[in-house]
């Protein structure tokens, strides 16, 4: 089975930064597009960012250029660098990826931004 495991979440002050990591493992590993989503309690899941196999990126406008998605195929990792964090960024952040034609989701990591 393919597994995605996020890490790097935690508590941070407003204006601070966090770098989330998504580690992929499994015998079959060839990531096409990888994504980050977030969801706050009682709210809809929100798209954050995408990175393609060709390293082309796309971001939700509401992120205002504060977030950067990247990947390291050799390490089987996907990252989300989050800068200038705001309390409204508080949510569970999940990575998702298409691997060998199937979609996979991580369990998510909690990001809490205090005012």
XYZ file of C-alpha atoms in Angstrom:
115
model
C 0.000 0.000 0.000
C 0.954 3.615 -0.526
C 1.005 5.809 2.539
C 1.216 9.577 2.966
C 2.232 10.950 6.343
C 2.228 14.657 7.147
C 4.365 16.318 9.770
C 5.467 19.778 10.799
C 2.237 21.140 12.170
C 1.993 22.796 15.528
C 1.363 26.031 17.338
C 2.834 29.221 15.952
C 2.412 32.917 16.628
C 0.757 35.145 14.058
C 3.342 36.267 11.544
C 5.407 33.151 12.059
C 6.255 30.329 9.687
C 5.885 26.586 9.474
C 7.079 24.026 6.968
C 4.812 21.056 6.496
C 6.160 17.819 5.089
C 4.382 14.944 3.401
C 6.330 11.707 3.197
C 5.261 9.077 0.704
C 6.109 5.426 1.041
C 5.248 2.206 -0.736
C 6.547 -0.136 -3.401
C 4.702 1.729 -6.147
C 5.735 5.369 -6.049
C 5.425 7.734 -8.966
C 3.665 10.927 -7.961
C 1.828 12.839 -10.625
C 0.177 15.920 -9.142
C 0.454 16.527 -5.407
C -1.776 18.848 -3.437
C -2.328 20.463 -0.088
C -5.785 21.096 1.339
C -6.929 22.455 4.654
C -10.091 22.248 6.699
C -11.087 24.092 9.828
C -13.680 22.580 12.187
C -17.194 23.129 10.890
C -15.960 24.557 7.604
C -15.548 23.272 4.068
C -12.330 21.753 2.841
C -10.266 24.382 1.081
C -7.768 23.984 -1.718
C -4.332 25.335 -0.878
C -1.801 24.392 -3.546
C -0.861 21.960 -6.301
C 2.442 20.881 -7.792
C 2.580 18.764 -10.934
C 5.055 16.092 -11.943
C 6.722 18.801 -14.003
C 7.088 21.037 -10.932
C 4.428 23.489 -12.102
C 2.629 25.055 -9.149
C -0.781 26.577 -8.550
C -2.148 28.309 -5.465
C -5.456 29.453 -4.111
C -5.716 33.233 -4.382
C -6.584 33.562 -0.719
C -3.109 32.359 0.208
C -1.820 35.688 -1.114
C 1.574 34.325 -2.078
C 2.409 33.386 1.494
C 2.570 29.653 0.847
C 4.972 27.693 -1.337
C 4.566 24.076 -2.388
C 7.582 22.043 -3.444
C 8.638 18.446 -3.931
C 11.747 16.307 -3.729
C 11.264 13.151 -5.746
C 14.505 11.579 -4.548
C 13.320 11.883 -0.958
C 9.703 11.072 -1.846
C 8.612 14.249 -0.102
C 6.192 17.098 -0.715
C 6.437 20.303 1.282
C 4.341 23.328 2.094
C 6.222 26.368 3.335
C 3.848 28.713 5.125
C 4.946 32.247 5.931
C 3.228 35.236 7.519
C 0.712 32.960 9.147
C -2.571 34.365 10.375
C -5.103 33.026 12.878
C -7.463 32.295 9.973
C -4.882 29.812 8.685
C -5.672 27.572 11.642
C -6.830 24.238 10.228
C -5.930 20.634 9.626
C -3.662 20.488 6.595
C -3.737 17.371 4.437
C -1.623 16.332 1.509
C -3.003 14.360 -1.398
C -1.383 12.785 -4.411
C -2.034 10.737 -7.494
C 0.290 7.748 -7.543
C 0.150 5.113 -10.269
C -3.325 6.248 -11.238
C -4.786 6.154 -7.730
C -5.533 8.957 -5.285
C -4.130 8.957 -1.769
C -4.656 11.186 1.238
C -2.684 11.725 4.384
C -4.284 11.923 7.808
C -3.485 15.585 8.193
C -1.491 17.712 10.586
C -2.914 20.417 12.822
C -1.741 23.982 12.364
C -2.775 26.468 15.015
C -1.915 30.146 14.692
C -2.340 32.258 17.786
C -3.019 35.968 17.740
